[in-house]
Amino acid sequence: MTMQCSGNRRSGYNVFNKTSGTTWGQGAISTAKWGGVRLSELLKNAGMGDPIEACERGGMEHVRFGAIDGMKVSIGIEKAANPYGDVMVCYEMNGEDLPRDHRHPLRVIVPGYAAVRSLKWVNSISISREEAEGPWQRGLNYKVLPPNVHDANEVNVDEMPSCNELCVSSGITSVEPVGGSLASSPNAGDVVPVRVAGWAFAGGGRNIV
């Protein structure tokens, strides 16, 4: 499963307009094989019952995660309890026990969402009427602003939705000439055949086609 930081490639945006947050290149993305239990099964065995009833009658719209280091995030109950949503509480990575640097003993994995939702060093899981509090859920860097807004002071950040699913993102990692296309120095306007390689990622579990 591939996860990506919501700020991946932010440095590229800074070429056009200054952004806030860490100026990532295109390296804040990685892939690993995870092992654990489905969050939907864990919630069921913990006694949550029917998630639709919990949401519609009890108003429980969010599943909160807390970490040993104090970090707090949450996701919607429709994602957390979906048997096809693949949200997991993991204790293995690439066939081995979860190493300390990748948040032993437990971490949540939320496919298709910004990596910040895949909380590390998990020590609490609860259902709630409200999303998690704190900068990792409600702070500016993890909010989705309308594309016409260039200054966060123009909007009420508290009213903006939290960042969950990501849009399509991609990056070019190599450009190689085809055959002897660069044997001589090309001139402006020349057509030069090249082979381009890179990566592409779509949020929400969608495919790149």
Short mmCIF file of N, CA and C in Angstrom, two decimals, residues 9-17 23-25:
data_model
loop_
_atom_site.label_atom_id
_atom_site.label_comp_id
_atom_site.label_asym_id
_atom_site.label_seq_id
_atom_site.Cartn_x
_atom_site.Cartn_y
_atom_site.Cartn_z
N ARG A 9 5.56 17.35 -2.73
CA ARG A 9 5.80 18.22 -3.88
C ARG A 9 5.41 19.68 -3.61
N ARG A 10 5.29 20.04 -2.34
CA ARG A 10 4.91 21.42 -2.02
C ARG A 10 5.93 22.43 -2.54
N SER A 11 7.19 22.01 -2.57
CA SER A 11 8.22 22.94 -3.04
C SER A 11 7.97 23.36 -4.48
N GLY A 12 7.34 22.49 -5.28
CA GLY A 12 7.02 22.86 -6.65
C GLY A 12 6.00 23.97 -6.74
N TYR A 13 5.06 23.99 -5.80
CA TYR A 13 4.07 25.07 -5.78
C TYR A 13 4.71 26.40 -5.44
N ASN A 14 5.77 26.34 -4.61
CA ASN A 14 6.43 27.58 -4.20
C ASN A 14 7.07 28.33 -5.35
N VAL A 15 7.28 27.65 -6.47
CA VAL A 15 7.82 28.33 -7.65
C VAL A 15 6.82 29.36 -8.16
N PHE A 16 5.53 29.11 -7.95
CA PHE A 16 4.48 29.99 -8.46
C PHE A 16 3.89 30.89 -7.37
N ASN A 17 3.62 30.31 -6.20
CA ASN A 17 3.10 31.09 -5.08
C ASN A 17 3.61 30.48 -3.79
N THR A 23 8.70 22.33 3.00
CA THR A 23 8.87 22.41 1.54
C THR A 23 9.38 21.08 1.00
N TRP A 24 8.49 20.09 0.99
CA TRP A 24 8.83 18.76 0.47
C TRP A 24 9.13 18.81 -1.02
N GLY A 25 10.08 17.96 -1.45
CA GLY A 25 10.23 17.67 -2.86
C GLY A 25 9.19 16.62 -3.22
#
